[in-house]
Coordinates of C-alpha atoms and ligand atoms in Angstrom, one line a residue:
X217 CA 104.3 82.8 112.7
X218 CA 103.3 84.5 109.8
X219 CA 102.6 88.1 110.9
X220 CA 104.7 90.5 113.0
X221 CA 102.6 90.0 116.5
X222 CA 101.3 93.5 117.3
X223 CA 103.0 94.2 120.1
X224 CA 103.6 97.9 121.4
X225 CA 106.6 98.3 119.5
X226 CA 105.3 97.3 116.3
X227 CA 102.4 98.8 117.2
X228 CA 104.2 102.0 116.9
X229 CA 105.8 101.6 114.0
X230 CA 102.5 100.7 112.3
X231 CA 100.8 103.9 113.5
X232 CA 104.2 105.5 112.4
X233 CA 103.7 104.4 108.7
X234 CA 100.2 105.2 108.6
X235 CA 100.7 108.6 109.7
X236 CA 103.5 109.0 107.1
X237 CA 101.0 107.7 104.5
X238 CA 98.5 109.9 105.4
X239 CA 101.1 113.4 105.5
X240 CA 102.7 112.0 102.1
X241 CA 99.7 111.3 100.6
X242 CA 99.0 114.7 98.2
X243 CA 102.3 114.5 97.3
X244 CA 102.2 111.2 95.7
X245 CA 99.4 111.6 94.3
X246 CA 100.9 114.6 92.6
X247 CA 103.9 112.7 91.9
X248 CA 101.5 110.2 89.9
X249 CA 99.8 112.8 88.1
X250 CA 103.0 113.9 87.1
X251 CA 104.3 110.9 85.6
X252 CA 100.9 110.1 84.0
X253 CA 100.9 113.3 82.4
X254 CA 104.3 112.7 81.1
X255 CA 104.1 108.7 79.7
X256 CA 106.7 106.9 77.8
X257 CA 106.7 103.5 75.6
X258 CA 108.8 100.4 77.0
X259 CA 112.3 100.8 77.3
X260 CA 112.3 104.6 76.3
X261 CA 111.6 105.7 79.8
X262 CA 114.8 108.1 79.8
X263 CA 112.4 111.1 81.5
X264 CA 110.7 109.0 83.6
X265 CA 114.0 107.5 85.2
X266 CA 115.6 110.9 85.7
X267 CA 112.0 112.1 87.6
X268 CA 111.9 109.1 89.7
X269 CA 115.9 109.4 90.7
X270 CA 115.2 113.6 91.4
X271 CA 112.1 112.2 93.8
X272 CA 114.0 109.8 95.7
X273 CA 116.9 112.2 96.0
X274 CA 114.6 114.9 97.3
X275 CA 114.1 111.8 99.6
X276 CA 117.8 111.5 100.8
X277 CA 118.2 108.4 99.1
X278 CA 120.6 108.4 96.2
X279 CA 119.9 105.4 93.8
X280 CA 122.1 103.7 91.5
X281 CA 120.4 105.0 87.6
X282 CA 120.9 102.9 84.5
X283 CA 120.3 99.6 85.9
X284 CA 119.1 98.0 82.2
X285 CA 119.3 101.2 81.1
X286 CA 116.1 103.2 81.8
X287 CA 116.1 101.5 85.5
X288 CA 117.3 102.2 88.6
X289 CA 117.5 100.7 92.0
X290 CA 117.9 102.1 95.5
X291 CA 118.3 100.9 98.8
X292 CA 117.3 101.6 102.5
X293 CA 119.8 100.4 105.1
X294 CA 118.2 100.0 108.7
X295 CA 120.6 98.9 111.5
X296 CA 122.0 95.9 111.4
X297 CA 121.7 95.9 107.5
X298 CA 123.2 92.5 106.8
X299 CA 120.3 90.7 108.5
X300 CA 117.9 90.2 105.9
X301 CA 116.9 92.1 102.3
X302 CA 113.6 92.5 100.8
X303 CA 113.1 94.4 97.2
X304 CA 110.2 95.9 96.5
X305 CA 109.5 96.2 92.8
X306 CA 107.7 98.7 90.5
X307 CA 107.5 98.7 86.4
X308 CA 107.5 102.7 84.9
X309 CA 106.5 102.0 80.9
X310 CA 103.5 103.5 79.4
X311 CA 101.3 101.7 76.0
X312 CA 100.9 102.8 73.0
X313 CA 97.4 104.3 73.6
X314 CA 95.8 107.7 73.1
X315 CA 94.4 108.7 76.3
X316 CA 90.5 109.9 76.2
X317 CA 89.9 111.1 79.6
X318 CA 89.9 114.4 80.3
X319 CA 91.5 115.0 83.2
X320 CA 93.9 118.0 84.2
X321 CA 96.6 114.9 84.3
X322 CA 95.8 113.8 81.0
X323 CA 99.0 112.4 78.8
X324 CA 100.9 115.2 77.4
X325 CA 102.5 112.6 74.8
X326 CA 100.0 111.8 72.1
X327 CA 99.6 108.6 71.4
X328 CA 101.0 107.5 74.5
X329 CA 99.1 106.9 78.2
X330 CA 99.8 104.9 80.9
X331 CA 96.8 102.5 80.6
X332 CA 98.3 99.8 83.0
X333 CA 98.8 101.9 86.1
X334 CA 102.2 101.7 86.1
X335 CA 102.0 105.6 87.3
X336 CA 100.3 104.4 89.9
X337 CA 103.2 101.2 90.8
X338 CA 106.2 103.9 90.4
X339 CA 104.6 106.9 92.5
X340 CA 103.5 104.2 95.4
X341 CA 106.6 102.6 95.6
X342 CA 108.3 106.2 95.5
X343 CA 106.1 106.9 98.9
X344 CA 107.2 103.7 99.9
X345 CA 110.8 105.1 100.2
X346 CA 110.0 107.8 101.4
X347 CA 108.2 106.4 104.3
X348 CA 110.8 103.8 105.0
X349 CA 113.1 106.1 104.8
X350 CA 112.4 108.1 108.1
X351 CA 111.8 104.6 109.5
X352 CA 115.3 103.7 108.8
X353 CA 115.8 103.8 112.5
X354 CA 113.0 101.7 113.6
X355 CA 114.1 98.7 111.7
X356 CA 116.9 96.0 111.1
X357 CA 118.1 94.7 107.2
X358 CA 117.9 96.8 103.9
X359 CA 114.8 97.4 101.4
X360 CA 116.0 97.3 97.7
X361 CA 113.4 99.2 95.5
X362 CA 113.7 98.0 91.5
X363 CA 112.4 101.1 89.1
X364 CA 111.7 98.4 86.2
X365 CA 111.7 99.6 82.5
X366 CA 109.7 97.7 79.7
X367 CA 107.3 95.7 81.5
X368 CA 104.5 95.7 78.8
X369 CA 107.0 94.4 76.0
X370 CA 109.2 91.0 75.2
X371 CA 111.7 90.1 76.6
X372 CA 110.3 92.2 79.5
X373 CA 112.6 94.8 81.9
X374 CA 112.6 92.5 84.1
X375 CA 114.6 90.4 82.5
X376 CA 117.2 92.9 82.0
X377 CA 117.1 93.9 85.9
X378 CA 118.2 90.7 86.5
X379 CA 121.0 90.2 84.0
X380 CA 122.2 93.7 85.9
X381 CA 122.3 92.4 89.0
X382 CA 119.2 93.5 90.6
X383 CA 118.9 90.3 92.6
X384 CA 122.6 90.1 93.4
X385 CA 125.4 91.3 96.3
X386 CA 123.1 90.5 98.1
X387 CA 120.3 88.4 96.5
X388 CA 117.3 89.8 98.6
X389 CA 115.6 86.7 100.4
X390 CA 111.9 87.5 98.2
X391 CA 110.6 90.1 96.0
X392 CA 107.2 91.6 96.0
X393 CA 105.1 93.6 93.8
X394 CA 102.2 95.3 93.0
X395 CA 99.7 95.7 90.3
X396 CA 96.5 98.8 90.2
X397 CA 93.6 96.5 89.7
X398 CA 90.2 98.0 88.0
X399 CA 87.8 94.9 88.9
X400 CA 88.6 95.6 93.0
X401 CA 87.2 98.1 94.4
X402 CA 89.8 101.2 96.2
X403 CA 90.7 100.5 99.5
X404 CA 90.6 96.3 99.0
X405 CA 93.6 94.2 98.2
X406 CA 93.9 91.5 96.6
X407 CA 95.8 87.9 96.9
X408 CA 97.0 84.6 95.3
X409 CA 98.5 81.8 96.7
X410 CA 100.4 79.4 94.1
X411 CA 100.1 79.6 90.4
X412 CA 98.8 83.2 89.3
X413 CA 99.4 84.5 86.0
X414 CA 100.2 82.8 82.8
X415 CA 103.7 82.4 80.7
X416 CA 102.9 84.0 77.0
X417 CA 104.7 83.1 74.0
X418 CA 104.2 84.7 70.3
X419 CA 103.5 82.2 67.7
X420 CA 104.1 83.2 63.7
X421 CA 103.1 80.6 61.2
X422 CA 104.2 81.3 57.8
X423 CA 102.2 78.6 55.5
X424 CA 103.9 78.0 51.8
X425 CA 101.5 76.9 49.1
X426 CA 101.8 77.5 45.7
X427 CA 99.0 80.4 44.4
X428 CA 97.5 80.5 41.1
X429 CA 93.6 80.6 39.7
X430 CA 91.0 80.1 42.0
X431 CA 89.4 77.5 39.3
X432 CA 92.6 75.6 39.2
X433 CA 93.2 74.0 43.0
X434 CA 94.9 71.0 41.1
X435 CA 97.7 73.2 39.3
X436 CA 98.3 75.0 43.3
X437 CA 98.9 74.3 46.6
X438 CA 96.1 75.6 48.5
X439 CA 97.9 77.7 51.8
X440 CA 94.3 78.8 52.6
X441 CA 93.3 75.1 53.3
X442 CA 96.7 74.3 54.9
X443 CA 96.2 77.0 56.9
X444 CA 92.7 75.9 57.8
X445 CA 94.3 72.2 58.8
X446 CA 96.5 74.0 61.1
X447 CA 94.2 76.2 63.3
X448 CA 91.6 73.5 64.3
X449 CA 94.4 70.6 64.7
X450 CA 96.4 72.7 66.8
X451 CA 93.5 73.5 69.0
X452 CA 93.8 69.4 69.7
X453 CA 97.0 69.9 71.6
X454 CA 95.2 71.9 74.1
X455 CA 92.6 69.5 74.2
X456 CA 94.0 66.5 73.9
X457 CA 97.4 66.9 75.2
X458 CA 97.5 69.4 78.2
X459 CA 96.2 68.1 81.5
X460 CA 92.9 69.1 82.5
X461 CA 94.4 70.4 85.9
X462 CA 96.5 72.8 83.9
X463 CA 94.6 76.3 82.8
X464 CA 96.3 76.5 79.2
X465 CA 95.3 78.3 76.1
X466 CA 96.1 78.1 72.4
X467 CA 94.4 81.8 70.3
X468 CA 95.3 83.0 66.8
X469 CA 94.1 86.3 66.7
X470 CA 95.5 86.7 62.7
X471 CA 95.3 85.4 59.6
X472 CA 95.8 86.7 56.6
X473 CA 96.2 85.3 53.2
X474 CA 96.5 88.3 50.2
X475 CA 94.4 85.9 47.5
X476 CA 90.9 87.2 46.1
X477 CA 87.9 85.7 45.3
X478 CA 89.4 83.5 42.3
X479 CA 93.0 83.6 43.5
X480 CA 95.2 81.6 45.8
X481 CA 97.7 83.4 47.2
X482 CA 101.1 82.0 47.5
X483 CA 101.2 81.9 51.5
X484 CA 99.5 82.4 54.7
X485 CA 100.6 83.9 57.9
X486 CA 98.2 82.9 60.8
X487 CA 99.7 85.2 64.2
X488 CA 98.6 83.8 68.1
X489 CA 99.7 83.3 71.9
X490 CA 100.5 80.2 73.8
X491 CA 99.5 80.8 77.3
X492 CA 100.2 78.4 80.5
X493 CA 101.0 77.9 83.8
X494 CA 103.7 75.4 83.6
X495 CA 107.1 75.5 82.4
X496 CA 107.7 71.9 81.5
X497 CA 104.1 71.7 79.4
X498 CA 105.0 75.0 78.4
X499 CA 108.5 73.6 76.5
X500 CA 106.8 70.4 75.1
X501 CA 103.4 72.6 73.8
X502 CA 105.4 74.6 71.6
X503 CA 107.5 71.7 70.5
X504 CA 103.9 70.0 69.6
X505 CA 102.3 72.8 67.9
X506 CA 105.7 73.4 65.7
X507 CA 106.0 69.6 65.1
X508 CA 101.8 69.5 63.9
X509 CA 101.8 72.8 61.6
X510 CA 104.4 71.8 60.0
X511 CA 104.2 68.0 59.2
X512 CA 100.7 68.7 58.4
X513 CA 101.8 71.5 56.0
X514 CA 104.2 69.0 54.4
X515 CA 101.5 66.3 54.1
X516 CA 99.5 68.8 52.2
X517 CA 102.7 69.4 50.0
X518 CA 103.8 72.8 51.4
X519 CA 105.2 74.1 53.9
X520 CA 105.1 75.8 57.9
X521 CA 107.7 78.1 58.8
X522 CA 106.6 78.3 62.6
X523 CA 108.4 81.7 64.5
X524 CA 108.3 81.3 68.1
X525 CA 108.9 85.2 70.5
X526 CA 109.4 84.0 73.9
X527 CA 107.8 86.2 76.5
X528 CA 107.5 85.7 79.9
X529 CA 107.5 82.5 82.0
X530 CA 104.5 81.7 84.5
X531 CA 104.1 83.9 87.9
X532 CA 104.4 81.5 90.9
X533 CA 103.3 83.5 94.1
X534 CA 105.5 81.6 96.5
X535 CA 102.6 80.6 99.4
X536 CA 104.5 81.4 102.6
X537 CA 105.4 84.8 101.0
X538 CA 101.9 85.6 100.3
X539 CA 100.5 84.7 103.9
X540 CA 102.7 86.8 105.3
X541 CA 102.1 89.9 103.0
X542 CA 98.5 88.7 103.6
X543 CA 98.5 88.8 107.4
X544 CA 100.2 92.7 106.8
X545 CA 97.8 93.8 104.6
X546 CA 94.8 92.2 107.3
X547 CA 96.8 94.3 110.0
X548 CA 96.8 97.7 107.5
X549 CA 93.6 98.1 105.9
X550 CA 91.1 95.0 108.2
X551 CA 90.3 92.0 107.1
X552 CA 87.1 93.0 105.4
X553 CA 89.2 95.0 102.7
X554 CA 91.5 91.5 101.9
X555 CA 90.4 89.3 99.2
X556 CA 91.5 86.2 97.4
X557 CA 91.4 86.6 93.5
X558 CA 91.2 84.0 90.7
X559 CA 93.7 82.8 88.7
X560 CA 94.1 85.1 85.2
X561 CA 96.1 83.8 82.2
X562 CA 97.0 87.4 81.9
X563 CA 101.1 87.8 81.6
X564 CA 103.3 89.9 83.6
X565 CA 107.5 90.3 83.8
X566 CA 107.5 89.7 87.5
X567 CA 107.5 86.8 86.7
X568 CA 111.2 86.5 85.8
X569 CA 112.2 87.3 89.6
X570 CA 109.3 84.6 90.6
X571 CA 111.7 82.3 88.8
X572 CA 114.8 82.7 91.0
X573 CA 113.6 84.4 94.7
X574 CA 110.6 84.0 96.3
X575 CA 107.7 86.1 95.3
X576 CA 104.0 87.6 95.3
X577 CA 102.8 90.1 93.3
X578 CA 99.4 91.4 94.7
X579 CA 96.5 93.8 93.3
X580 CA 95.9 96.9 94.9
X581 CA 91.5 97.6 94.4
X582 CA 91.2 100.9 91.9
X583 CA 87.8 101.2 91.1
X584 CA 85.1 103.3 92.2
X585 CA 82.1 102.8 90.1
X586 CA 80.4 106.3 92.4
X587 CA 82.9 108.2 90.8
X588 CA 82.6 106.4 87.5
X589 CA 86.1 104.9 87.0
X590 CA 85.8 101.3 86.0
X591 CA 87.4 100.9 82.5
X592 CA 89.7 97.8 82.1
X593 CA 93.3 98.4 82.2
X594 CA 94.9 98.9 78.4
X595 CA 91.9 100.9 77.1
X596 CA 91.8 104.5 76.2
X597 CA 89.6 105.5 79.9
X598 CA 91.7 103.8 82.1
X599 CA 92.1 106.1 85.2
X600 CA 92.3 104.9 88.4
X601 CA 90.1 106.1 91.8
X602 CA 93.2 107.9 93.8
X603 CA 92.1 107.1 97.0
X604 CA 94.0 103.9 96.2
X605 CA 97.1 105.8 96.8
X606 CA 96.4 106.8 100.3
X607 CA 96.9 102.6 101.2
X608 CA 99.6 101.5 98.8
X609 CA 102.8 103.4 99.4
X610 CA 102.2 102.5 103.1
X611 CA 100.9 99.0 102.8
X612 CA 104.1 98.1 100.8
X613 CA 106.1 99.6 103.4
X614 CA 104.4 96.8 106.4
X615 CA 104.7 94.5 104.1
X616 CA 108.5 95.1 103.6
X617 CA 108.4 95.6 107.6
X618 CA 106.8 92.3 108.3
X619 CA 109.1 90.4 106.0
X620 CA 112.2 91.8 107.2
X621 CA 111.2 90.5 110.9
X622 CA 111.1 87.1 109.7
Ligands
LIG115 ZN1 99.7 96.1 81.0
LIG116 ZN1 100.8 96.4 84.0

C-alpha cells in the first residue's frame, strides 16, 4: 500500500495541513521574498543560515546551526519518535548572476540572485516546519529538515551534510527533496521513477606542443592539431564505448590556444563536462577519455595533462519512494495536477543522499506564462509564479506524513 488510505482520521489531518498552508501562506511567501532579496554565493550563506534558524525559532523549533558550516538541521518529534524518520531537504545558495527583474524583492546584493529557486526550496520547507510543527500531535516518528549550503558548486553541501552527520543517530529511513521547476506550470508536480539526473565531472586538458613560426610546423609540435585529435576522438568514447541504453554525454565548451595567425602557441587548454547516469561507466569513461588524450598527445610527440573536478554522482529516485510521494501529492493537489517528467542530464547535490538512503527529489510547477514568468532557471529573469508556494510547504508536509505511516 502505497498511500495513507484516506480514512477519517487522515482525512483530518489532511484538511489540517491544508488549512495551515492556506493561513501560512503570505507569510512564506514573505519569508521567500526576503531571502531572495538578500542572496548569497555557495558556501557563504552566513545571513541566510542565521534568517532561516530566527524563522524556525519564531516556530518553536530550535535547530542545531553550523551543520557544514552555513547549514543547519532541525527536527520534529511526534509521539512515539523512535518509530520511523524522514528528512526533508532544502539547498539555501544563490549564483553568481545580476538579477534583471524588477520586482519590489529584487536582489539587494549586486551581482548576486537566486536564479535556481533555492528561495523558493528554503522558505517552503520553512512552512513545512511550521505546519508540521502544530501537527506534532497528530503524528508518530520525527521529521529531520536539512538547510543545505553550496548546492550550485563542487564538491556540493551536500556532501558536507553528510560528512556532519546529517544522515546519522538516527539515519532517517529516505530523504526527499524538491526543486522550483519553470517548464511546469504552478500548481502541477512533477515525478521520476529510477534514473533522473546526471553525475557531472569537470574535465581540464592541458595539451604540450612545442610553439614557434606558423611557416615552420616541422621545427614545432603543433598543440593546435593535437588538440584537434583529441576533441573528435574523444567524442568516440561516447559513441563507441557507452551503451546505447545509457543517456551519456561528452561537451567541451573551451578551447583556447594563445598562438596568432603565423604562430603556434606552446600549449592548449581544451575545458568540458562528463555527464552520466551510471557510476560504474561513469569510473571507466573518465579512465578512457584520460587514457585517449593523452596517448594520442604522445603519439603526436607532446603531451596531455588531463585534470579531472569531481562533482556530483547520478540522482537515483528510489521507485517505491517516489510512488508513495506520488500517491500524496495525487491526494494534495488531484491527479490532473501530477505529471511524470523526462529524464534531464542536468546535475544536482541530492544526489549524494540518493547514494546512501532512499530518495526522490521532485519538481514543484513555477510557471505562469498569463503572468509572463517563464525564463529558465540560471538566467538573469528567473522569478518564479508564487502561487507555487501556496502547495509546496504543505505538500512536503503529506508527503513526510505519508511516509512516516509506512
Ligand atoms: Zn542551479
Ligand atoms: Zn537548484
Amino acid at each position: 500500500m502505497c498511500s495513507i488510505p484516506l480514512t477519517d482520521d487522515t482525512m483530518d489531518l489532511l484538511e489540517k495541513i491544508k488549512s495551515l498552508s492556506a493561513a501560512y501562506s503570505d507569510q512564506i511567501v514573505d519569508v521567500r521574498r526576503y531571502i531572495h532579496a538578500n542572496p548569497e554565493l555557495s558556501y557563504q550563506e552566513f545571513n541566510t543560515a542565521k534568517y532561516v534558524a530566527s524563522q524556525l525559532r519564531s516556530y518553536g523549533i530550535e535547530p542545531t546551526e553550523g551543520i557544514a558550516t552555513t547549514g543547519l538541521i532541525a527536527e520534529i518529534k511526534g509521539k512515539n519518535p523512535g518509530k520511523k524518520t524522514v528528512a526533508l531537504r532544502a539547498d539555501m545558495d544563490a549564483l553568481p548572476i545580476h538579477e534583471a527583474n524588477n520586482v519590489a524583492y529584487k536582489s539587494k546584493n549586486p551581482g548576486v540572485m537566486h536564479a535556481c529557486g533555492h528561495d523558493v526550496h528554503t522558505s517552503s520547507l520553512l512552512g513545512t516546519a511550521k505546519i508540521l510543527n502544530e501537527l506534532k500531535d497528530h503524528f508518530e516518528g520525527t521529521i529531520r529538515f536539512l538547510f543545505q549550503p553550496g548546492e550550485e558548486k563542487n564538491p556540493g553541501g551536500a556532501s558536507y551534510m553528510i560528512r556532519d552527520g546529517a544522515l546519522e543517530n538516527p539515519r532517517p529511513a529516505s530523504i526527499i527533496g524538491q526543486h522550483v521547476f519553470p517548464l511546469l506550470p504552478a500548481g502541477k508536480i512533477g515525478f521520476r521513477e529510477g534514473m533522473y539526473m546526471a553525475s557531472c565531472d569537470e574535465l581540464y586538458l592541458k595539451v604540450i606542443g612545442k610553439g614557434g613560426h606558423g611557416a615552420a610546423p616541422d621545427l614545432c609540435i603543433d598543440p593546435i592539431v593535437i588538440a584537434s585529435h583529441i576533441i573528435i576522438a574523444l567524442q568516440q568514447v561516447i559513441s563507441r564505448n557507452a551503451s546505447p541504453k545509457q543517456p551519456t554525454v561528452l561537451t567541451f565548451g573551451k578551447i583556447s590556444g594563445e598562438g596568432a595567425t603565423n604562430i603556434i602557441p606552446n600549449e592548449v587548454n581544451i575545458a568540458g563536462t562528463f555527464r552520466a547516469m551510471n557510476e560504474e561507466w561513469r569510473a571507466s569513461a573518465l579512465q578512457k577519455i584520460t587514457k585517449m588524450a593523452e596517448s594520442i598527445a604522445e603519439g603526436m610527440g607532446g603531451k596531455c595533462e588531463v585534470e579531472i573536478s569531481r562533482g556530483y554522482p547520478y540522482l537515483e529516485n528510489n521507485p517505491e519512494l517516489t510512488r508513495k510521494i506520488r500517491n500524496a501529492a495525487v491526494q494534495y493537489v488531484g491527479a490532473d495536477n501530477v505529471v511524470d517528467i523526462d529524464i534531464t542530464l542536468g546535475a544536482e547535490d541530492f544526489s549524494y543522499y540518493s547514494q546512501v538512503i532512499p530518495a526522490s527529489f521532485y519538481r514543484l510547477g513555477t510557471r505562469n506564462e498569463t503572468k509572463g514568468i517563464t525564463s529558465y532557471v540560471h538566467t538573469p529573469t528567473f522569478d518564479i509564479d508564487e502561487d507555487a508556494l501556496k502547495i509546496g510547504p504543505g505538500l512536503m508536509a503529506w508527503m513526510a506524513l505519508t511516509e512516516l505511516q509506512h
